[in-house]
Amino acid sequence: MTDISQPVRAHLMSQVPRWLEWRSQLPEVLRRCTDQWGLEVEGVLVDRVGSSLHRVRLRGPDAVLKL
């Protein structure tokens, strides 16, 4: 296991409130994107702290939406 230095740990911990806020808004942002662009969400490809990748379908072809 890799140790995280104190400055890096402090920075990451300072981002927790911002991350929680972003996560709480994600469903609404995803809904607005699907409504605006006519996307069909197929599933989540990657769900990370700073981004989320969703498998979507755009009028037939597969696509990826990164939020």
PDB file of N, CA, C and O in Angstrom:
ATOM      1  N   MET A   1       0.839  -1.179   0.000  1.00  0.00           N
ATOM      2  CA  MET A   1       0.000   0.000   0.000  1.00  0.00           C
ATOM      3  C   MET A   1       0.881   1.238   0.000  1.00  0.00           C
ATOM      4  O   MET A   1       1.897   1.288   0.671  1.00  0.00           O
ATOM      5  N   THR A   2       0.491   2.232  -0.746  1.00  0.00           N
ATOM      6  CA  THR A   2       1.264   3.466  -0.856  1.00  0.00           C
ATOM      7  C   THR A   2       0.788   4.473   0.189  1.00  0.00           C
ATOM      8  O   THR A   2      -0.405   4.700   0.338  1.00  0.00           O
ATOM      9  N   ASP A   3       1.744   5.067   0.895  1.00  0.00           N
ATOM     10  CA  ASP A   3       1.403   6.119   1.845  1.00  0.00           C
ATOM     11  C   ASP A   3       1.172   7.417   1.092  1.00  0.00           C
ATOM     12  O   ASP A   3       1.861   7.718   0.121  1.00  0.00           O
ATOM     13  N   ILE A   4       0.206   8.177   1.557  1.00  0.00           N
ATOM     14  CA  ILE A   4      -0.093   9.482   0.957  1.00  0.00           C
ATOM     15  C   ILE A   4       0.520  10.540   1.856  1.00  0.00           C
ATOM     16  O   ILE A   4       0.291  10.538   3.069  1.00  0.00           O
ATOM     17  N   SER A   5       1.268  11.452   1.251  1.00  0.00           N
ATOM     18  CA  SER A   5       1.914  12.505   2.052  1.00  0.00           C
ATOM     19  C   SER A   5       0.843  13.399   2.680  1.00  0.00           C
ATOM     20  O   SER A   5      -0.279  13.514   2.190  1.00  0.00           O
ATOM     21  N   GLN A   6       1.221  14.047   3.757  1.00  0.00           N
ATOM     22  CA  GLN A   6       0.281  14.892   4.495  1.00  0.00           C
ATOM     23  C   GLN A   6      -0.295  16.018   3.625  1.00  0.00           C
ATOM     24  O   GLN A   6      -1.499  16.241   3.660  1.00  0.00           O
ATOM     25  N   PRO A   7       0.501  16.734   2.820  1.00  0.00           N
ATOM     26  CA  PRO A   7      -0.097  17.773   1.968  1.00  0.00           C
ATOM     27  C   PRO A   7      -1.116  17.215   0.969  1.00  0.00           C
ATOM     28  O   PRO A   7      -2.168  17.811   0.749  1.00  0.00           O
ATOM     29  N   VAL A   8      -0.820  16.064   0.383  1.00  0.00           N
ATOM     30  CA  VAL A   8      -1.751  15.451  -0.565  1.00  0.00           C
ATOM     31  C   VAL A   8      -3.017  14.998   0.166  1.00  0.00           C
ATOM     32  O   VAL A   8      -4.138  15.226  -0.292  1.00  0.00           O
ATOM     33  N   ARG A   9      -2.850  14.391   1.313  1.00  0.00           N
ATOM     34  CA  ARG A   9      -4.002  13.953   2.109  1.00  0.00           C
ATOM     35  C   ARG A   9      -4.878  15.155   2.484  1.00  0.00           C
ATOM     36  O   ARG A   9      -6.101  15.103   2.373  1.00  0.00           O
ATOM     37  N   ALA A  10      -4.257  16.250   2.914  1.00  0.00           N
ATOM     38  CA  ALA A  10      -5.008  17.451   3.296  1.00  0.00           C
ATOM     39  C   ALA A  10      -5.784  18.001   2.096  1.00  0.00           C
ATOM     40  O   ALA A  10      -6.949  18.400   2.223  1.00  0.00           O
ATOM     41  N   HIS A  11      -5.138  18.012   0.937  1.00  0.00           N
ATOM     42  CA  HIS A  11      -5.818  18.491  -0.271  1.00  0.00           C
ATOM     43  C   HIS A  11      -7.021  17.604  -0.600  1.00  0.00           C
ATOM     44  O   HIS A  11      -8.110  18.102  -0.883  1.00  0.00           O
ATOM     45  N   LEU A  12      -6.830  16.306  -0.574  1.00  0.00           N
ATOM     46  CA  LEU A  12      -7.925  15.390  -0.897  1.00  0.00           C
ATOM     47  C   LEU A  12      -9.084  15.550   0.083  1.00  0.00           C
ATOM     48  O   LEU A  12     -10.249  15.573  -0.313  1.00  0.00           O
ATOM     49  N   MET A  13      -8.768  15.660   1.359  1.00  0.00           N
ATOM     50  CA  MET A  13      -9.820  15.815   2.359  1.00  0.00           C
ATOM     51  C   MET A  13     -10.547  17.146   2.205  1.00  0.00           C
ATOM     52  O   MET A  13     -11.747  17.236   2.485  1.00  0.00           O
ATOM     53  N   SER A  14      -9.855  18.177   1.731  1.00  0.00           N
ATOM     54  CA  SER A  14     -10.511  19.475   1.527  1.00  0.00           C
ATOM     55  C   SER A  14     -11.521  19.412   0.387  1.00  0.00           C
ATOM     56  O   SER A  14     -12.414  20.253   0.296  1.00  0.00           O
ATOM     57  N   GLN A  15     -11.388  18.419  -0.484  1.00  0.00           N
ATOM     58  CA  GLN A  15     -12.286  18.281  -1.628  1.00  0.00           C
ATOM     59  C   GLN A  15     -13.567  17.502  -1.307  1.00  0.00           C
ATOM     60  O   GLN A  15     -14.491  17.468  -2.116  1.00  0.00           O
ATOM     61  N   VAL A  16     -13.633  16.886  -0.141  1.00  0.00           N
ATOM     62  CA  VAL A  16     -14.787  16.041   0.195  1.00  0.00           C
ATOM     63  C   VAL A  16     -16.115  16.800   0.112  1.00  0.00           C
ATOM     64  O   VAL A  16     -17.051  16.324  -0.548  1.00  0.00           O
ATOM     65  N   PRO A  17     -16.262  17.989   0.718  1.00  0.00           N
ATOM     66  CA  PRO A  17     -17.559  18.677   0.610  1.00  0.00           C
ATOM     67  C   PRO A  17     -17.918  18.998  -0.841  1.00  0.00           C
ATOM     68  O   PRO A  17     -19.069  18.843  -1.239  1.00  0.00           O
ATOM     69  N   ARG A  18     -16.947  19.406  -1.620  1.00  0.00           N
ATOM     70  CA  ARG A  18     -17.179  19.719  -3.033  1.00  0.00           C
ATOM     71  C   ARG A  18     -17.590  18.452  -3.800  1.00  0.00           C
ATOM     72  O   ARG A  18     -18.496  18.475  -4.626  1.00  0.00           O
ATOM     73  N   TRP A  19     -16.920  17.346  -3.514  1.00  0.00           N
ATOM     74  CA  TRP A  19     -17.234  16.092  -4.175  1.00  0.00           C
ATOM     75  C   TRP A  19     -18.646  15.627  -3.822  1.00  0.00           C
ATOM     76  O   TRP A  19     -19.400  15.192  -4.681  1.00  0.00           O
ATOM     77  N   LEU A  20     -19.012  15.720  -2.541  1.00  0.00           N
ATOM     78  CA  LEU A  20     -20.349  15.314  -2.122  1.00  0.00           C
ATOM     79  C   LEU A  20     -21.421  16.166  -2.799  1.00  0.00           C
ATOM     80  O   LEU A  20     -22.467  15.653  -3.203  1.00  0.00           O
ATOM     81  N   GLU A  21     -21.164  17.454  -2.935  1.00  0.00           N
ATOM     82  CA  GLU A  21     -22.103  18.339  -3.626  1.00  0.00           C
ATOM     83  C   GLU A  21     -22.235  17.927  -5.096  1.00  0.00           C
ATOM     84  O   GLU A  21     -23.332  17.834  -5.627  1.00  0.00           O
ATOM     85  N   TRP A  22     -21.099  17.666  -5.751  1.00  0.00           N
ATOM     86  CA  TRP A  22     -21.111  17.253  -7.162  1.00  0.00           C
ATOM     87  C   TRP A  22     -21.889  15.955  -7.314  1.00  0.00           C
ATOM     88  O   TRP A  22     -22.713  15.816  -8.218  1.00  0.00           O
ATOM     89  N   ARG A  23     -21.631  14.994  -6.420  1.00  0.00           N
ATOM     90  CA  ARG A  23     -22.324  13.703  -6.498  1.00  0.00           C
ATOM     91  C   ARG A  23     -23.829  13.864  -6.319  1.00  0.00           C
ATOM     92  O   ARG A  23     -24.606  13.175  -6.952  1.00  0.00           O
ATOM     93  N   SER A  24     -24.244  14.769  -5.459  1.00  0.00           N
ATOM     94  CA  SER A  24     -25.676  14.968  -5.239  1.00  0.00           C
ATOM     95  C   SER A  24     -26.355  15.593  -6.453  1.00  0.00           C
ATOM     96  O   SER A  24     -27.544  15.383  -6.681  1.00  0.00           O
ATOM     97  N   GLN A  25     -25.608  16.359  -7.245  1.00  0.00           N
ATOM     98  CA  GLN A  25     -26.156  17.015  -8.436  1.00  0.00           C
ATOM     99  C   GLN A  25     -26.084  16.140  -9.678  1.00  0.00           C
ATOM    100  O   GLN A  25     -26.738  16.422 -10.681  1.00  0.00           O
ATOM    101  N   LEU A  26     -25.297  15.073  -9.636  1.00  0.00           N
ATOM    102  CA  LEU A  26     -25.071  14.239 -10.811  1.00  0.00           C
ATOM    103  C   LEU A  26     -26.352  13.692 -11.441  1.00  0.00           C
ATOM    104  O   LEU A  26     -26.515  13.776 -12.656  1.00  0.00           O
ATOM    105  N   PRO A  27     -27.307  13.147 -10.690  1.00  0.00           N
ATOM    106  CA  PRO A  27     -28.524  12.633 -11.334  1.00  0.00           C
ATOM    107  C   PRO A  27     -29.280  13.707 -12.133  1.00  0.00           C
ATOM    108  O   PRO A  27     -29.755  13.449 -13.233  1.00  0.00           O
ATOM    109  N   GLU A  28     -29.357  14.911 -11.598  1.00  0.00           N
ATOM    110  CA  GLU A  28     -30.054  15.998 -12.307  1.00  0.00           C
ATOM    111  C   GLU A  28     -29.285  16.418 -13.555  1.00  0.00           C
ATOM    112  O   GLU A  28     -29.876  16.658 -14.608  1.00  0.00           O
ATOM    113  N   VAL A  29     -27.975  16.508 -13.465  1.00  0.00           N
ATOM    114  CA  VAL A  29     -27.161  16.866 -14.634  1.00  0.00           C
ATOM    115  C   VAL A  29     -27.303  15.801 -15.711  1.00  0.00           C
ATOM    116  O   VAL A  29     -27.483  16.114 -16.896  1.00  0.00           O
ATOM    117  N   LEU A  30     -27.260  14.544 -15.315  1.00  0.00           N
ATOM    118  CA  LEU A  30     -27.428  13.443 -16.266  1.00  0.00           C
ATOM    119  C   LEU A  30     -28.805  13.505 -16.919  1.00  0.00           C
ATOM    120  O   LEU A  30     -28.943  13.343 -18.136  1.00  0.00           O
ATOM    121  N   ARG A  31     -29.844  13.774 -16.139  1.00  0.00           N
ATOM    122  CA  ARG A  31     -31.194  13.886 -16.681  1.00  0.00           C
ATOM    123  C   ARG A  31     -31.300  15.021 -17.690  1.00  0.00           C
ATOM    124  O   ARG A  31     -31.880  14.865 -18.766  1.00  0.00           O
ATOM    125  N   ARG A  32     -30.704  16.177 -17.374  1.00  0.00           N
ATOM    126  CA  ARG A  32     -30.747  17.309 -18.312  1.00  0.00           C
ATOM    127  C   ARG A  32     -30.019  16.985 -19.605  1.00  0.00           C
ATOM    128  O   ARG A  32     -30.472  17.357 -20.683  1.00  0.00           O
ATOM    129  N   CYS A  33     -28.891  16.293 -19.507  1.00  0.00           N
ATOM    130  CA  CYS A  33     -28.148  15.903 -20.718  1.00  0.00           C
ATOM    131  C   CYS A  33     -28.966  14.946 -21.579  1.00  0.00           C
ATOM    132  O   CYS A  33     -29.030  15.097 -22.797  1.00  0.00           O
ATOM    133  N   THR A  34     -29.595  13.979 -20.930  1.00  0.00           N
ATOM    134  CA  THR A  34     -30.386  13.016 -21.701  1.00  0.00           C
ATOM    135  C   THR A  34     -31.588  13.690 -22.349  1.00  0.00           C
ATOM    136  O   THR A  34     -31.923  13.394 -23.491  1.00  0.00           O
ATOM    137  N   ASP A  35     -32.220  14.613 -21.640  1.00  0.00           N
ATOM    138  CA  ASP A  35     -33.363  15.338 -22.199  1.00  0.00           C
ATOM    139  C   ASP A  35     -32.937  16.234 -23.361  1.00  0.00           C
ATOM    140  O   ASP A  35     -33.575  16.248 -24.408  1.00  0.00           O
ATOM    141  N   GLN A  36     -31.857  16.975 -23.171  1.00  0.00           N
ATOM    142  CA  GLN A  36     -31.425  17.945 -24.183  1.00  0.00           C
ATOM    143  C   GLN A  36     -30.934  17.263 -25.454  1.00  0.00           C
ATOM    144  O   GLN A  36     -31.202  17.728 -26.547  1.00  0.00           O
ATOM    145  N   TRP A  37     -30.211  16.160 -25.317  1.00  0.00           N
ATOM    146  CA  TRP A  37     -29.586  15.536 -26.481  1.00  0.00           C
ATOM    147  C   TRP A  37     -30.262  14.247 -26.924  1.00  0.00           C
ATOM    148  O   TRP A  37     -29.802  13.582 -27.852  1.00  0.00           O
ATOM    149  N   GLY A  38     -31.325  13.863 -26.244  1.00  0.00           N
ATOM    150  CA  GLY A  38     -32.041  12.646 -26.621  1.00  0.00           C
ATOM    151  C   GLY A  38     -31.233  11.377 -26.392  1.00  0.00           C
ATOM    152  O   GLY A  38     -31.310  10.445 -27.177  1.00  0.00           O
ATOM    153  N   LEU A  39     -30.477  11.343 -25.307  1.00  0.00           N
ATOM    154  CA  LEU A  39     -29.645  10.186 -24.997  1.00  0.00           C
ATOM    155  C   LEU A  39     -30.431   9.131 -24.231  1.00  0.00           C
ATOM    156  O   LEU A  39     -31.340   9.451 -23.470  1.00  0.00           O
ATOM    157  N   GLU A  40     -30.056   7.893 -24.422  1.00  0.00           N
ATOM    158  CA  GLU A  40     -30.557   6.792 -23.600  1.00  0.00           C
ATOM    159  C   GLU A  40     -29.374   6.276 -22.797  1.00  0.00           C
ATOM    160  O   GLU A  40     -28.373   5.855 -23.373  1.00  0.00           O
ATOM    161  N   VAL A  41     -29.463   6.310 -21.481  1.00  0.00           N
ATOM    162  CA  VAL A  41     -28.369   5.850 -20.626  1.00  0.00           C
ATOM    163  C   VAL A  41     -28.408   4.327 -20.556  1.00  0.00           C
ATOM    164  O   VAL A  41     -29.424   3.744 -20.199  1.00  0.00           O
ATOM    165  N   GLU A  42     -27.297   3.708 -20.917  1.00  0.00           N
ATOM    166  CA  GLU A  42     -27.180   2.247 -20.911  1.00  0.00           C
ATOM    167  C   GLU A  42     -26.542   1.738 -19.626  1.00  0.00           C
ATOM    168  O   GLU A  42     -26.737   0.595 -19.250  1.00  0.00           O
ATOM    169  N   GLY A  43     -25.724   2.567 -18.976  1.00  0.00           N
ATOM    170  CA  GLY A  43     -25.067   2.152 -17.743  1.00  0.00           C
ATOM    171  C   GLY A  43     -23.836   2.996 -17.468  1.00  0.00           C
ATOM    172  O   GLY A  43     -23.446   3.838 -18.263  1.00  0.00           O
ATOM    173  N   VAL A  44     -23.236   2.766 -16.322  1.00  0.00           N
ATOM    174  CA  VAL A  44     -22.037   3.490 -15.907  1.00  0.00           C
ATOM    175  C   VAL A  44     -20.814   2.678 -16.318  1.00  0.00           C
ATOM    176  O   VAL A  44     -20.717   1.489 -16.036  1.00  0.00           O
ATOM    177  N   LEU A  45     -19.872   3.327 -17.007  1.00  0.00           N
ATOM    178  CA  LEU A  45     -18.615   2.675 -17.380  1.00  0.00           C
ATOM    179  C   LEU A  45     -17.575   2.852 -16.280  1.00  0.00           C
ATOM    180  O   LEU A  45     -16.890   1.918 -15.893  1.00  0.00           O
ATOM    181  N   VAL A  46     -17.422   4.095 -15.807  1.00  0.00           N
ATOM    182  CA  VAL A  46     -16.439   4.429 -14.777  1.00  0.00           C
ATOM    183  C   VAL A  46     -17.080   5.440 -13.837  1.00  0.00           C
ATOM    184  O   VAL A  46     -17.718   6.383 -14.285  1.00  0.00           O
ATOM    185  N   ASP A  47     -16.905   5.244 -12.561  1.00  0.00           N
ATOM    186  CA  ASP A  47     -17.427   6.175 -11.565  1.00  0.00           C
ATOM    187  C   ASP A  47     -16.290   6.520 -10.622  1.00  0.00           C
ATOM    188  O   ASP A  47     -15.928   5.723  -9.763  1.00  0.00           O
ATOM    189  N   ARG A  48     -15.704   7.680 -10.835  1.00  0.00           N
ATOM    190  CA  ARG A  48     -14.542   8.104 -10.039  1.00  0.00           C
ATOM    191  C   ARG A  48     -14.878   9.333  -9.235  1.00  0.00           C
ATOM    192  O   ARG A  48     -15.925   9.934  -9.399  1.00  0.00           O
ATOM    193  N   VAL A  49     -13.925   9.747  -8.432  1.00  0.00           N
ATOM    194  CA  VAL A  49     -14.119  10.919  -7.590  1.00  0.00           C
ATOM    195  C   VAL A  49     -14.355  12.166  -8.430  1.00  0.00           C
ATOM    196  O   VAL A  49     -15.242  12.945  -8.155  1.00  0.00           O
ATOM    197  N   GLY A  50     -13.601  12.362  -9.500  1.00  0.00           N
ATOM    198  CA  GLY A  50     -13.700  13.591 -10.276  1.00  0.00           C
ATOM    199  C   GLY A  50     -14.493  13.493 -11.552  1.00  0.00           C
ATOM    200  O   GLY A  50     -14.714  14.500 -12.214  1.00  0.00           O
ATOM    201  N   SER A  51     -14.948  12.315 -11.918  1.00  0.00           N
ATOM    202  CA  SER A  51     -15.704  12.196 -13.155  1.00  0.00           C
ATOM    203  C   SER A  51     -16.524  10.915 -13.155  1.00  0.00           C
ATOM    204  O   SER A  51     -16.311  10.025 -12.349  1.00  0.00           O
ATOM    205  N   SER A  52     -17.443  10.891 -14.083  1.00  0.00           N
ATOM    206  CA  SER A  52     -18.299   9.734 -14.225  1.00  0.00           C
ATOM    207  C   SER A  52     -18.510   9.510 -15.725  1.00  0.00           C
ATOM    208  O   SER A  52     -18.850  10.439 -16.445  1.00  0.00           O
ATOM    209  N   LEU A  53     -18.264   8.296 -16.203  1.00  0.00           N
ATOM    210  CA  LEU A  53     -18.464   7.961 -17.608  1.00  0.00           C
ATOM    211  C   LEU A  53     -19.676   7.059 -17.728  1.00  0.00           C
ATOM    212  O   LEU A  53     -19.778   6.049 -17.020  1.00  0.00           O
ATOM    213  N   HIS A  54     -20.576   7.418 -18.626  1.00  0.00           N
ATOM    214  CA  HIS A  54     -21.808   6.662 -18.815  1.00  0.00           C
ATOM    215  C   HIS A  54     -21.886   6.157 -20.243  1.00  0.00           C
ATOM    216  O   HIS A  54     -21.619   6.898 -21.191  1.00  0.00           O
ATOM    217  N   ARG A  55     -22.279   4.900 -20.383  1.00  0.00           N
ATOM    218  CA  ARG A  55     -22.540   4.341 -21.713  1.00  0.00           C
ATOM    219  C   ARG A  55     -23.928   4.843 -22.108  1.00  0.00           C
ATOM    220  O   ARG A  55     -24.893   4.660 -21.372  1.00  0.00           O
ATOM    221  N   VAL A  56     -23.992   5.515 -23.247  1.00  0.00           N
ATOM    222  CA  VAL A  56     -25.265   6.064 -23.716  1.00  0.00           C
ATOM    223  C   VAL A  56     -25.488   5.664 -25.167  1.00  0.00           C
ATOM    224  O   VAL A  56     -24.572   5.211 -25.862  1.00  0.00           O
ATOM    225  N   ARG A  57     -26.691   5.843 -25.598  1.00  0.00           N
ATOM    226  CA  ARG A  57     -27.050   5.612 -26.988  1.00  0.00           C
ATOM    227  C   ARG A  57     -27.615   6.922 -27.514  1.00  0.00           C
ATOM    228  O   ARG A  57     -28.437   7.552 -26.873  1.00  0.00           O
ATOM    229  N   LEU A  58     -27.127   7.342 -28.665  1.00  0.00           N
ATOM    230  CA  LEU A  58     -27.553   8.603 -29.265  1.00  0.00           C
ATOM    231  C   LEU A  58     -28.202   8.297 -30.606  1.00  0.00           C
ATOM    232  O   LEU A  58     -27.521   8.053 -31.600  1.00  0.00           O
ATOM    233  N   ARG A  59     -29.530   8.247 -30.599  1.00  0.00           N
ATOM    234  CA  ARG A  59     -30.282   7.951 -31.818  1.00  0.00           C
ATOM    235  C   ARG A  59     -29.744   6.712 -32.533  1.00  0.00           C
ATOM    236  O   ARG A  59     -29.574   6.707 -33.732  1.00  0.00           O
ATOM    237  N   GLY A  60     -29.412   5.687 -31.794  1.00  0.00           N
ATOM    238  CA  GLY A  60     -28.954   4.436 -32.383  1.00  0.00           C
ATOM    239  C   GLY A  60     -27.538   4.059 -32.019  1.00  0.00           C
ATOM    240  O   GLY A  60     -27.320   3.074 -31.345  1.00  0.00           O
ATOM    241  N   PRO A  61     -26.525   4.846 -32.472  1.00  0.00           N
ATOM    242  CA  PRO A  61     -25.134   4.460 -32.191  1.00  0.00           C
ATOM    243  C   PRO A  61     -24.778   4.574 -30.705  1.00  0.00           C
ATOM    244  O   PRO A  61     -25.328   5.400 -29.982  1.00  0.00           O
ATOM    245  N   ASP A  62     -23.846   3.735 -30.270  1.00  0.00           N
ATOM    246  CA  ASP A  62     -23.316   3.845 -28.911  1.00  0.00           C
ATOM    247  C   ASP A  62     -22.470   5.091 -28.784  1.00  0.00           C
ATOM    248  O   ASP A  62     -21.851   5.535 -29.759  1.00  0.00           O
ATOM    249  N   ALA A  63     -22.449   5.646 -27.589  1.00  0.00           N
ATOM    250  CA  ALA A  63     -21.635   6.827 -27.315  1.00  0.00           C
ATOM    251  C   ALA A  63     -21.220   6.777 -25.844  1.00  0.00           C
ATOM    252  O   ALA A  63     -21.672   5.916 -25.094  1.00  0.00           O
ATOM    253  N   VAL A  64     -20.359   7.711 -25.441  1.00  0.00           N
ATOM    254  CA  VAL A  64     -19.934   7.828 -24.051  1.00  0.00           C
ATOM    255  C   VAL A  64     -20.148   9.272 -23.621  1.00  0.00           C
ATOM    256  O   VAL A  64     -19.816  10.198 -24.343  1.00  0.00           O
ATOM    257  N   LEU A  65     -20.728   9.449 -22.450  1.00  0.00           N
ATOM    258  CA  LEU A  65     -20.938  10.761 -21.875  1.00  0.00           C
ATOM    259  C   LEU A  65     -20.067  10.880 -20.639  1.00  0.00           C
ATOM    260  O   LEU A  65     -20.188  10.087 -19.701  1.00  0.00           O
ATOM    261  N   LYS A  66     -19.176  11.864 -20.639  1.00  0.00           N
ATOM    262  CA  LYS A  66     -18.312  12.084 -19.477  1.00  0.00           C
ATOM    263  C   LYS A  66     -18.811  13.308 -18.731  1.00  0.00           C
ATOM    264  O   LYS A  66     -18.967  14.372 -19.310  1.00  0.00           O
ATOM    265  N   LEU A  67     -19.061  13.132 -17.447  1.00  0.00           N
ATOM    266  CA  LEU A  67     -19.500  14.236 -16.594  1.00  0.00           C
ATOM    267  C   LEU A  67     -18.491  14.430 -15.488  1.00  0.00           C
ATOM    268  O   LEU A  67     -17.915  13.508 -14.995  1.00  0.00           O
TER     269      LEU A  67
END
